XYZ file of C-alpha atoms in Angstrom:
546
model
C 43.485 78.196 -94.287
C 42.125 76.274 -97.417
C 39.025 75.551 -97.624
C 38.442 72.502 -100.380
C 35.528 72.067 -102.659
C 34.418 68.787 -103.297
C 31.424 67.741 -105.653
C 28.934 65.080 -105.007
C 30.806 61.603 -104.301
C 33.796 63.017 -105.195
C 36.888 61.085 -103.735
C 40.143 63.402 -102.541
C 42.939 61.851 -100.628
C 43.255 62.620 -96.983
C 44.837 65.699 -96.236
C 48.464 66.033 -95.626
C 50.615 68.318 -94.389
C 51.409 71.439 -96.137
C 55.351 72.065 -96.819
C 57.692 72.474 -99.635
C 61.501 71.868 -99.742
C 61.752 75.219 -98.685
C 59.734 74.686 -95.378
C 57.683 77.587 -96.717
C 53.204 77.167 -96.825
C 52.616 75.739 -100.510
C 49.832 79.009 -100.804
C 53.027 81.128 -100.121
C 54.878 79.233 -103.127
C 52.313 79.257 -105.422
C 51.547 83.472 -104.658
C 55.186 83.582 -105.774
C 54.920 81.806 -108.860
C 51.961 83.908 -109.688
C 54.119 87.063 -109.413
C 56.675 84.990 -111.218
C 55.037 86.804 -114.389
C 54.910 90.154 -113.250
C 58.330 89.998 -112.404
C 59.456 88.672 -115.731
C 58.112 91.737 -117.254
C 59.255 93.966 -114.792
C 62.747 92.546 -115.516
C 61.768 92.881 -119.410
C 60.968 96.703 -119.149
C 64.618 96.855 -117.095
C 66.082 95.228 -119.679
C 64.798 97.690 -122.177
C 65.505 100.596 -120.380
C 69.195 99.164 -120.193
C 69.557 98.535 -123.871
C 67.884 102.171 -124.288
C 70.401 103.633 -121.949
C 73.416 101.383 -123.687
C 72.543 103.011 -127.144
C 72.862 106.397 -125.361
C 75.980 105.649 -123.800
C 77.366 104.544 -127.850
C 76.267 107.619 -129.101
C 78.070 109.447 -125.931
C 81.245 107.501 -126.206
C 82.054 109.278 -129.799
C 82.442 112.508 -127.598
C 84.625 110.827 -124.847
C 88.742 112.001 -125.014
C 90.176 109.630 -126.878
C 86.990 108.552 -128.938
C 87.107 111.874 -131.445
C 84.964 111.400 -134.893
C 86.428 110.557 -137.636
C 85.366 113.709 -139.591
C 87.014 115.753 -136.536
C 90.202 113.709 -137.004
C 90.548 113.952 -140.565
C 89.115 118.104 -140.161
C 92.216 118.641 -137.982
C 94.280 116.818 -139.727
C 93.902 118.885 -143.766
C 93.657 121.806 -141.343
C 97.079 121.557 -140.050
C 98.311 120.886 -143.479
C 96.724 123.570 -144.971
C 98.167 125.809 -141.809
C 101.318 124.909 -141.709
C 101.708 125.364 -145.634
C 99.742 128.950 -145.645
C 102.070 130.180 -143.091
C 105.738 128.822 -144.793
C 104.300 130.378 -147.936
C 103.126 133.605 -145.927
C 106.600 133.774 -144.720
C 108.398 133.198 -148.261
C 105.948 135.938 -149.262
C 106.342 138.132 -146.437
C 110.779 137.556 -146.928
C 110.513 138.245 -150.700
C 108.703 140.961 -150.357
C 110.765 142.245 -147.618
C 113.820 141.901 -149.997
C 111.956 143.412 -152.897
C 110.736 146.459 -151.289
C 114.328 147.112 -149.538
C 115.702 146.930 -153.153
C 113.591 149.237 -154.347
C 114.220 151.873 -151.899
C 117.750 151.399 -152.107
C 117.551 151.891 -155.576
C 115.077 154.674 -155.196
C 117.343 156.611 -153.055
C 120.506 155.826 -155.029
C 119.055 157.198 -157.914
C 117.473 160.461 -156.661
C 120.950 161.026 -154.861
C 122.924 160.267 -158.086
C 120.791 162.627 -159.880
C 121.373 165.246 -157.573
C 124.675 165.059 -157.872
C 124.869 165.272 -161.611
C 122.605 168.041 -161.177
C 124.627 169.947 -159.380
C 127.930 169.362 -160.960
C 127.883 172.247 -163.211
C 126.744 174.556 -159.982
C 129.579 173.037 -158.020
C 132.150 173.424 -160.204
C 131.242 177.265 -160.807
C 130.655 177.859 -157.161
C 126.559 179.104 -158.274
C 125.806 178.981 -154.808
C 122.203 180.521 -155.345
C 121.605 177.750 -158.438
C 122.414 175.334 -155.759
C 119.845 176.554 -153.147
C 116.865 176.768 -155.584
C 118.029 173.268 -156.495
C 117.948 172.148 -153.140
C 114.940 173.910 -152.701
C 112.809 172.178 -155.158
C 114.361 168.638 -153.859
C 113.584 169.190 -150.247
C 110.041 170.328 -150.794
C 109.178 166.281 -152.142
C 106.965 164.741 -149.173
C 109.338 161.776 -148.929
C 112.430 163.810 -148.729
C 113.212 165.034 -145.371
C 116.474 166.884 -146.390
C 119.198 167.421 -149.044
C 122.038 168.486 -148.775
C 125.474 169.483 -151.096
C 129.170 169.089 -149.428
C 132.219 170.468 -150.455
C 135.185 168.333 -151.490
C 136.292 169.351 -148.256
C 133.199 168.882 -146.633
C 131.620 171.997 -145.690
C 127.968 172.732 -146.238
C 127.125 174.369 -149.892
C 123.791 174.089 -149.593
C 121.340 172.662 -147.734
C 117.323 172.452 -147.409
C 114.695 170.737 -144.830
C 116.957 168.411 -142.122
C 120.686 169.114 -142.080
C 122.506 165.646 -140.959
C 125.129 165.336 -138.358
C 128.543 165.970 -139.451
C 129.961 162.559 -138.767
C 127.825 161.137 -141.462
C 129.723 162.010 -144.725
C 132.785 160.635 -142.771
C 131.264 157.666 -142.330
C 130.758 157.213 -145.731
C 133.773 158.110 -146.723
C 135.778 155.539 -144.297
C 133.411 153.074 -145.873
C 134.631 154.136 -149.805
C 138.635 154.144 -148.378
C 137.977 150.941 -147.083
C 136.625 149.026 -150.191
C 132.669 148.690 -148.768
C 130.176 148.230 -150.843
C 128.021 151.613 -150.324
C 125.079 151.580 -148.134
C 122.928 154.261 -146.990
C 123.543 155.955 -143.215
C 121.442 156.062 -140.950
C 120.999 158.721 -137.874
C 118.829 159.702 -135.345
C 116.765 162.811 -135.134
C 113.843 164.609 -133.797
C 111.023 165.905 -135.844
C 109.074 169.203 -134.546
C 107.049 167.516 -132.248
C 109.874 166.233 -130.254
C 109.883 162.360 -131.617
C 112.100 160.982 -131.888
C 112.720 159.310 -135.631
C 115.586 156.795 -137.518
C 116.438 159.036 -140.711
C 118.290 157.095 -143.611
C 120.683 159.537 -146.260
C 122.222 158.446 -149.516
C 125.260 160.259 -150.411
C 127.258 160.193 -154.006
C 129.982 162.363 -155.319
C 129.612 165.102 -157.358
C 132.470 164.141 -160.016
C 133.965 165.663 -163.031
C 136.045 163.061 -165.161
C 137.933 161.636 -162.180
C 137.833 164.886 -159.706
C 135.701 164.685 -156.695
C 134.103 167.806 -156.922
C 131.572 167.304 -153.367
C 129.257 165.237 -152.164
C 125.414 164.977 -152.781
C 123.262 163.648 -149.550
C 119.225 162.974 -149.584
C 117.142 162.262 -146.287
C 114.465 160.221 -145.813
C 112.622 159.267 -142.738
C 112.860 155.130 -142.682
C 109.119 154.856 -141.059
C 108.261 156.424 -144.023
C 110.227 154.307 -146.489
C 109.263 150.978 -143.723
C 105.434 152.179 -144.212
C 105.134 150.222 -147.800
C 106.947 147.469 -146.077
C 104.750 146.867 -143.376
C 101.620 147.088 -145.553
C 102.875 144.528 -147.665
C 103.359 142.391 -144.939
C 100.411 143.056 -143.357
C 98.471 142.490 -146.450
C 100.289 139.224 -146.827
C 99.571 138.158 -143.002
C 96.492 138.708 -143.444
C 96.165 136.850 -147.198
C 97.486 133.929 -145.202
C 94.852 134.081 -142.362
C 91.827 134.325 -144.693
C 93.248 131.490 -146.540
C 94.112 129.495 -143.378
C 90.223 130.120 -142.557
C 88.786 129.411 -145.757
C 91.155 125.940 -145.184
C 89.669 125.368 -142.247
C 85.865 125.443 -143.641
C 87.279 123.678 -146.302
C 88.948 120.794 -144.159
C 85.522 120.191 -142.239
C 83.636 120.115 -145.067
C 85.424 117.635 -146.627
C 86.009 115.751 -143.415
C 82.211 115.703 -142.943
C 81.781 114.440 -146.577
C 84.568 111.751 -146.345
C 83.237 110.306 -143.040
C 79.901 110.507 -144.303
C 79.554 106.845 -145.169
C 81.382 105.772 -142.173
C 78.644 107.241 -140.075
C 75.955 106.044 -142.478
C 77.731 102.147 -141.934
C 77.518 103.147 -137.881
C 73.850 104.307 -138.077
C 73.158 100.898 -140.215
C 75.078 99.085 -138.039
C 73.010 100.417 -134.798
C 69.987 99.710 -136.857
C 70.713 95.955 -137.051
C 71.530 96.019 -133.402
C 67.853 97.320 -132.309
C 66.341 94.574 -134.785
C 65.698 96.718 -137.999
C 67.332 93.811 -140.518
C 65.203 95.657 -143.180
C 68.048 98.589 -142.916
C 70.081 98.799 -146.467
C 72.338 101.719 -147.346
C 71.621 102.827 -150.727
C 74.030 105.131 -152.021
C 76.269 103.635 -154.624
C 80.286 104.003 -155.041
C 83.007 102.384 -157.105
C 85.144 103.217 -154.034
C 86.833 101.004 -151.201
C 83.534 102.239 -149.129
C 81.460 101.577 -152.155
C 83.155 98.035 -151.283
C 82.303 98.317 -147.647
C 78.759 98.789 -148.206
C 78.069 96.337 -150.363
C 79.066 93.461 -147.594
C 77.110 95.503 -145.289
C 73.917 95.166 -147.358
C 75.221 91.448 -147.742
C 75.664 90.569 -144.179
C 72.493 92.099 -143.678
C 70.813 89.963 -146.089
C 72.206 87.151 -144.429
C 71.023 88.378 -141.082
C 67.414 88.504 -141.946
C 67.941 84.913 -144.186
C 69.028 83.530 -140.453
C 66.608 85.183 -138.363
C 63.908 83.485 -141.051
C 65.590 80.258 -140.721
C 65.464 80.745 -137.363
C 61.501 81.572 -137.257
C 60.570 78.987 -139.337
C 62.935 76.701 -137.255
C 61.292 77.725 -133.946
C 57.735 76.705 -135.750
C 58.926 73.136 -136.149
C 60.400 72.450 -132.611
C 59.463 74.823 -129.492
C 60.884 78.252 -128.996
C 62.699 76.912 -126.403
C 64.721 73.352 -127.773
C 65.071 76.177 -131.110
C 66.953 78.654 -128.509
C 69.043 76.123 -127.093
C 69.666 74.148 -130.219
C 70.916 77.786 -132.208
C 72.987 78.584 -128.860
C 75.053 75.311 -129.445
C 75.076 74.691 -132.302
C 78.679 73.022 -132.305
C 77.649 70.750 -129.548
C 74.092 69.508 -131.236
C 74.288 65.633 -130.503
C 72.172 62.595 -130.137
C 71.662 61.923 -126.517
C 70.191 62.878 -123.734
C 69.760 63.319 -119.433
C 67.221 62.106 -117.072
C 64.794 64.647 -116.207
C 61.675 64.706 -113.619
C 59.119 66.221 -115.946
C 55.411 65.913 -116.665
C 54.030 64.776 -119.932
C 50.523 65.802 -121.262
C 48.675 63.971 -124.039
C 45.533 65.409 -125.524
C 43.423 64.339 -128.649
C 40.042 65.104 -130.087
C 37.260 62.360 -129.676
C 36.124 61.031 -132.195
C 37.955 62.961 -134.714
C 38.024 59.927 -137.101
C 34.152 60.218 -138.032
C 34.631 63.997 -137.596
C 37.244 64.064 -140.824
C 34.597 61.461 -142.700
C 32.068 64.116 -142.538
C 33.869 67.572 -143.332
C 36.120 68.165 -146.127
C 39.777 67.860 -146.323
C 40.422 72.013 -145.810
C 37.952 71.848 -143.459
C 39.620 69.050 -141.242
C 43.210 70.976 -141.804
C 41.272 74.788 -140.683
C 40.319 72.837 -137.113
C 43.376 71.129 -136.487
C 45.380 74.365 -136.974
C 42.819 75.975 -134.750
C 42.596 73.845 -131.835
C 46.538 73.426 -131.549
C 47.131 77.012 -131.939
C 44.931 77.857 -129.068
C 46.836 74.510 -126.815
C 50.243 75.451 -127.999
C 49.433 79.561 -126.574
C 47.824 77.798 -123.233
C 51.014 75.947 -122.819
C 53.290 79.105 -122.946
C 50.940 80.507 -120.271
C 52.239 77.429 -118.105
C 56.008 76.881 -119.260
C 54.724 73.946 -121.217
C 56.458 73.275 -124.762
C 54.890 71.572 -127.518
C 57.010 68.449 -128.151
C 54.931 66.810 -131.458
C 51.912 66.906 -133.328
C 50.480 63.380 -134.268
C 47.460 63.507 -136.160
C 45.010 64.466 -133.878
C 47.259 64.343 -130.397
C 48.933 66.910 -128.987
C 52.321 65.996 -126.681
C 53.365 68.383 -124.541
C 55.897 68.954 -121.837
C 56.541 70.698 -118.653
C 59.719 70.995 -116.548
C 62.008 69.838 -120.409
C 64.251 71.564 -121.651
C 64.358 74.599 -119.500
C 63.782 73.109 -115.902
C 60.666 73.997 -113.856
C 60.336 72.594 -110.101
C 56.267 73.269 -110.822
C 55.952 71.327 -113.586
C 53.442 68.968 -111.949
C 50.811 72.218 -111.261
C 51.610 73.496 -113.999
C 50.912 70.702 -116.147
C 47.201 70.034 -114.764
C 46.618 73.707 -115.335
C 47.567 73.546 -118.755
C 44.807 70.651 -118.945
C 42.161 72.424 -117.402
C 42.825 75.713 -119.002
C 42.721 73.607 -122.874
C 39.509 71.939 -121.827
C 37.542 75.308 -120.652
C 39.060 76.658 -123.610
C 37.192 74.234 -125.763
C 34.001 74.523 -124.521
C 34.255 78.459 -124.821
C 35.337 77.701 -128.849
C 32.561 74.790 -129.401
C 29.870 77.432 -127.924
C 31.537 79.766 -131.090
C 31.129 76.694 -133.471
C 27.831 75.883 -132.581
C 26.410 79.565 -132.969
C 28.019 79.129 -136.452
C 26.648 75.390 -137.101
C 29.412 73.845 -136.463
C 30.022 70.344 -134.843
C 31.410 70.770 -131.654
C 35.020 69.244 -130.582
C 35.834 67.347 -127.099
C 39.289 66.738 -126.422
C 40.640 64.206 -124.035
C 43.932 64.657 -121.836
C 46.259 62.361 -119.582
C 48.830 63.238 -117.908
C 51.657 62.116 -116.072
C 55.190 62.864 -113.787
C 58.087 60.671 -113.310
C 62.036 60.149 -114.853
C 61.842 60.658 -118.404
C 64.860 60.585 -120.332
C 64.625 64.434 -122.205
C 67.003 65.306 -125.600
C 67.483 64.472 -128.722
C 66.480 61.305 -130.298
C 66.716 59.894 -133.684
C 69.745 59.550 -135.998
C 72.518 61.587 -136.603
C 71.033 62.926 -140.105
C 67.723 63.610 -138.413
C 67.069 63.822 -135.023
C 64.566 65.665 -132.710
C 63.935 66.841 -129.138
C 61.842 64.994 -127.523
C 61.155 62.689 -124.238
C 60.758 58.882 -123.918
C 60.565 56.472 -120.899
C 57.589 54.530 -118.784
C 56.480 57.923 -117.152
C 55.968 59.045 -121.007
C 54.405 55.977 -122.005
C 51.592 55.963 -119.492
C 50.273 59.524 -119.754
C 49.749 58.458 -123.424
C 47.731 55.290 -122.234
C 45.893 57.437 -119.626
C 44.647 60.107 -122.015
C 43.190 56.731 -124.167
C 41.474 55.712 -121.436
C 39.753 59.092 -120.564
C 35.923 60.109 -121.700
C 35.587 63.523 -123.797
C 36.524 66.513 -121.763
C 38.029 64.712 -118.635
C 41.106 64.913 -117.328
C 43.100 61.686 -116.430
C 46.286 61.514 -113.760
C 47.771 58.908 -111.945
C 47.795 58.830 -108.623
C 51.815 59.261 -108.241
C 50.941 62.791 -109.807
C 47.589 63.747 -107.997
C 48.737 63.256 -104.717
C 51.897 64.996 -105.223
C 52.803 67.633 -102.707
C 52.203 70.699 -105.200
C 49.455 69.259 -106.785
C 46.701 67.558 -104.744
C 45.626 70.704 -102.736
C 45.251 72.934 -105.301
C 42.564 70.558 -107.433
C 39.275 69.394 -107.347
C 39.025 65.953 -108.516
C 37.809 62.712 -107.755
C 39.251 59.176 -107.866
C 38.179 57.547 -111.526
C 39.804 54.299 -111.063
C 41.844 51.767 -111.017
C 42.747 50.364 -114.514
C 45.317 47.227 -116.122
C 47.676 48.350 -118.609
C 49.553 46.454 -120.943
C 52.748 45.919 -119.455
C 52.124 46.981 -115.646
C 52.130 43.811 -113.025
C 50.168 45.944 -111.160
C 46.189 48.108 -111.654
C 47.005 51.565 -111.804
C 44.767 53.691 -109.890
C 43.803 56.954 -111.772
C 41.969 60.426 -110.777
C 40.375 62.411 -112.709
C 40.625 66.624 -112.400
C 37.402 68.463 -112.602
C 38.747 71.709 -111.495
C 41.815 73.904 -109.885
C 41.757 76.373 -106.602
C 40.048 79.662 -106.437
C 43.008 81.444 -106.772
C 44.423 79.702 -109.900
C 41.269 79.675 -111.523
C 41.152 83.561 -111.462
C 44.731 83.679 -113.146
C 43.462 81.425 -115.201
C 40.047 83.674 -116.584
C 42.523 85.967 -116.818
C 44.777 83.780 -119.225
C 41.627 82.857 -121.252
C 40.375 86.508 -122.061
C 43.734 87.287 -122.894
C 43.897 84.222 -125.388
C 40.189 84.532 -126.418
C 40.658 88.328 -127.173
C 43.799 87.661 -129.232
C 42.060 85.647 -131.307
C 39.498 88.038 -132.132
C 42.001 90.196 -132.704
C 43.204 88.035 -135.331
């Protein structure tokens, strides 16, 4: 249960009951609007956590299927060029050579049969059968040569040395001659000592004298031997081809790295502008189309941080919040405006015209600045926003533009917070020898009409309407350092329990038929005046900071 405080003949209306639109205990509402803070920055360190986590997630999605880097793409890509043209030339290669090397051991065994045979013409002819063994002889002992061999006209054996062929092989090569063939060597099977089996190739030509076919001259050779050059030449080639293919590959990601190097530098730029870092510039230079690209990157980003300072100097001149709404819509900025129930505060130094007789111009400017800096950082403490300067008068509001169903509370806060605050900074200015400063406040609640005002080349946010009118009478009618309401506002639901104040008066106003009875607020609860120490040492501290 509250207990109220009241000071010596201090007037308080008579208790009502406790209840909000909610049916819940006022105390209850006013706990939750207290928490309303700690919330908001519990909901702030979510939302960083979330734009944290977001980032991540960008830098994951280059890895997802379907999201493969650029340098990756364009890596593949000069690799399966460079692949599929090593391997059609490795083949070309590889078939050349194949032809080449069969050539030459066509022509190799051609010509060592041919010269047998003209060899052994003479030896033939005269029957030398022993000249033709040591002839053989010395052939067949060659490493490549696995046999020779001299026929007959009729086709008997002469002579023969190393591996004797099968005796269907001379016929074969004649049938070939009687049928007009171009002559090829034969090949046979045969086993070697060791009992493999091996493919043996044999070149025959005739022995001939003028145009008599004296016999036949035949030379062996094993065709894994005379393959064995083959396949080294094609493995050499094969494996030409796969070093090449590798060295293509390197090749490929290296330049795929360097050509998607400034893609990734305009990606790690871009990021930067997207955590707030509008001083980010890419600096390498290019006559290229990326050269191109970066140079409207470093242009948009110029333009970025020439907006965001129109934007802060902007949000000096009206409040952060009419500044946020106003750059939201900008297509839709109009004069006009909507009713509102909102609470207008009024508060000006007393006295200040002999106070800026006395003290020189920068001096007069230095105290100004000072005093509304401190109200316009108590405001924000209560949703307040500073509508205008004038001269020595603050305006503020509560509950415009951004809606506030405590704007009432809220509002008298705001008062007492600015008026503890001064006495705190006159005890600073006195230490120093400075005159002190008393401000004066009224405040009101009621329909105000809230939005913008003026004409369409120059118009401002602001609030008019009776409600408006007479807190700006009541904070003329109120003494240095007090606090004047009307009564429609003190003895509001969410307002009269949680002050200490007394009635000041009733008072006639230009324009009202009727006195208008006024109260003046000395203090706030317990409970809000802890929040609100805590407020103070924040702002005090800040400004020692400063």
């Amino acid at each position: 249960m509250l207990l109220l405080l009241a000071l010596p003949g201090e007037n308080r209306p008579a208790p009502r009951p406790a209840a909000t639109a909610c049916g819940m205990a006022p105390w209850k509402t006013i706990r939750d609007i207290n928490l309303q803070n700690r919330n908001s920055q519990l909901q702030s360190a979510r939302r960083k956590m979330a734009h944290g986590w977001h980032a991540m997630r960008k830098q994951l999605d280059g890895w997802r299927p379907g999201r493969i880097p650029i340098a990756y793409k364009l890596a593949i890509l000069i690799t399966l060029l460079i692949t599929a043209g090593m391997i059609m030339l490795g083949v070309l290669v590889a078939r050349n050579q194949t032809q080449l090397l069969h050539a030459q051991i066509d022509e190799f065994g051609n010509t060592l049969s041919q010269q047998l045979a003209e060899s052994s013409k003479e030896l033939v002819l005269s029957d030398d059968l022993l000249g033709l063994m040591v002839l053989i002889s010395n052939l067949g002992s060659s490493e490549n040569v696995l046999g020779a061999t001299i026929y007959s006209e009729s086709g008997r054996v002469l002579a023969s040395s190393g591996m004797l062929p099968p005796s269907d092989v001379l016929v074969r090569h004649n049938d070939r001659v009687a049928a007009g063939k171009p002559l090829e060597p034969v090949e046979w099977t045969a086993w070697n000592e060791t009992g493999d089996q091996q493919i043996v190739v044999s070149f025959v030509r005739p022995i001939q004298f003028q145009d008599l076919v004296a016999g036949y001259a035949l030379v062996s050779f094993s065709k894994a031997t005379l393959g064995q050059a083959l396949r080294d030449t094609i493995h050499a080639v094969a494996a030409a081809t796969v070093l090449m293919i590798i060295i293509g590959i390197a090749v490929a990601f290296f330049m795929g790295r360097r050509l998607s190097q400034p893609i990734h530098d305009l990606m790690d730029a871009r990021n930067a502008l997207d955590t707030g870092d509008l001083n980010f510039r890419l600096r390498e230079r290019r006559e290229d189309e990326i050269g191109f690209l970066i140079d409207a990157f470093n242009g948009m980003a110029d333009t970025l941080v020439e907006k965001h300072q129109v934007e802060s100097v902007f949000s000096r001149f009206v409040s952060p919040n009419v500044a946020r709404q106003v750059l939201a819509n900008l297509e839709h900025v109009k004069l006009g405006g909507e009713h509102v129930e909102a609470t207008a505060l009024f508060a000006d130094i007393v006295g200040f015209t002999s106070l800026s007789e006395k003290l020189p111009p920068n001096e007069v400017a230095e105290l100004l600045n000072d005093y509304f800096t401190h109200i316009s950082m108590a405001s924000r403490y209560y949703h307040g926003t500073v509508d205008k300067y004038m001269g020595d008068c603050a305006m503020l509001i509560f509950g415009a533009p951004d809606h506030d169903p405590q704007h009432r509370l809220n509002a008298v806060c705001c008062a007492v917070m600015i008026q503890r605050m001064v006495d705190r900074l006159n005890t600073e200015r006195q230490r120093q020898g400075k005159t002190a400063v008393h401000f004066r406040i009224g405040i009101n609640s009621g329909l105000m009409l809230a939005g913008n005002m003026g004409s369409h080349d120059r118009m401002q946010y602001t609030v008019v309407g009776d409600a408006v009118n007479l807190a700006a009478r009541l904070h003329t009618v109120a003494k240095e350092g007090q606090i004047i309401t009307s009564e429609l506002l003190y003895t509001a639901d969410d307002v009269y329990q949680y002050v200490i104040g007394r009635k000041h008066g009733s008072i006639n106003l230009r324009g009202k038929a009727e006195p208008v009875t006024t109260y003046e607020v000395r203090d706030v609860a317990p409970d809000l005046r802890q929040q609100m120490e805590q407020y103070l040492a924040e702002l005090l501290a800040s400004r020692s900071v400063a």
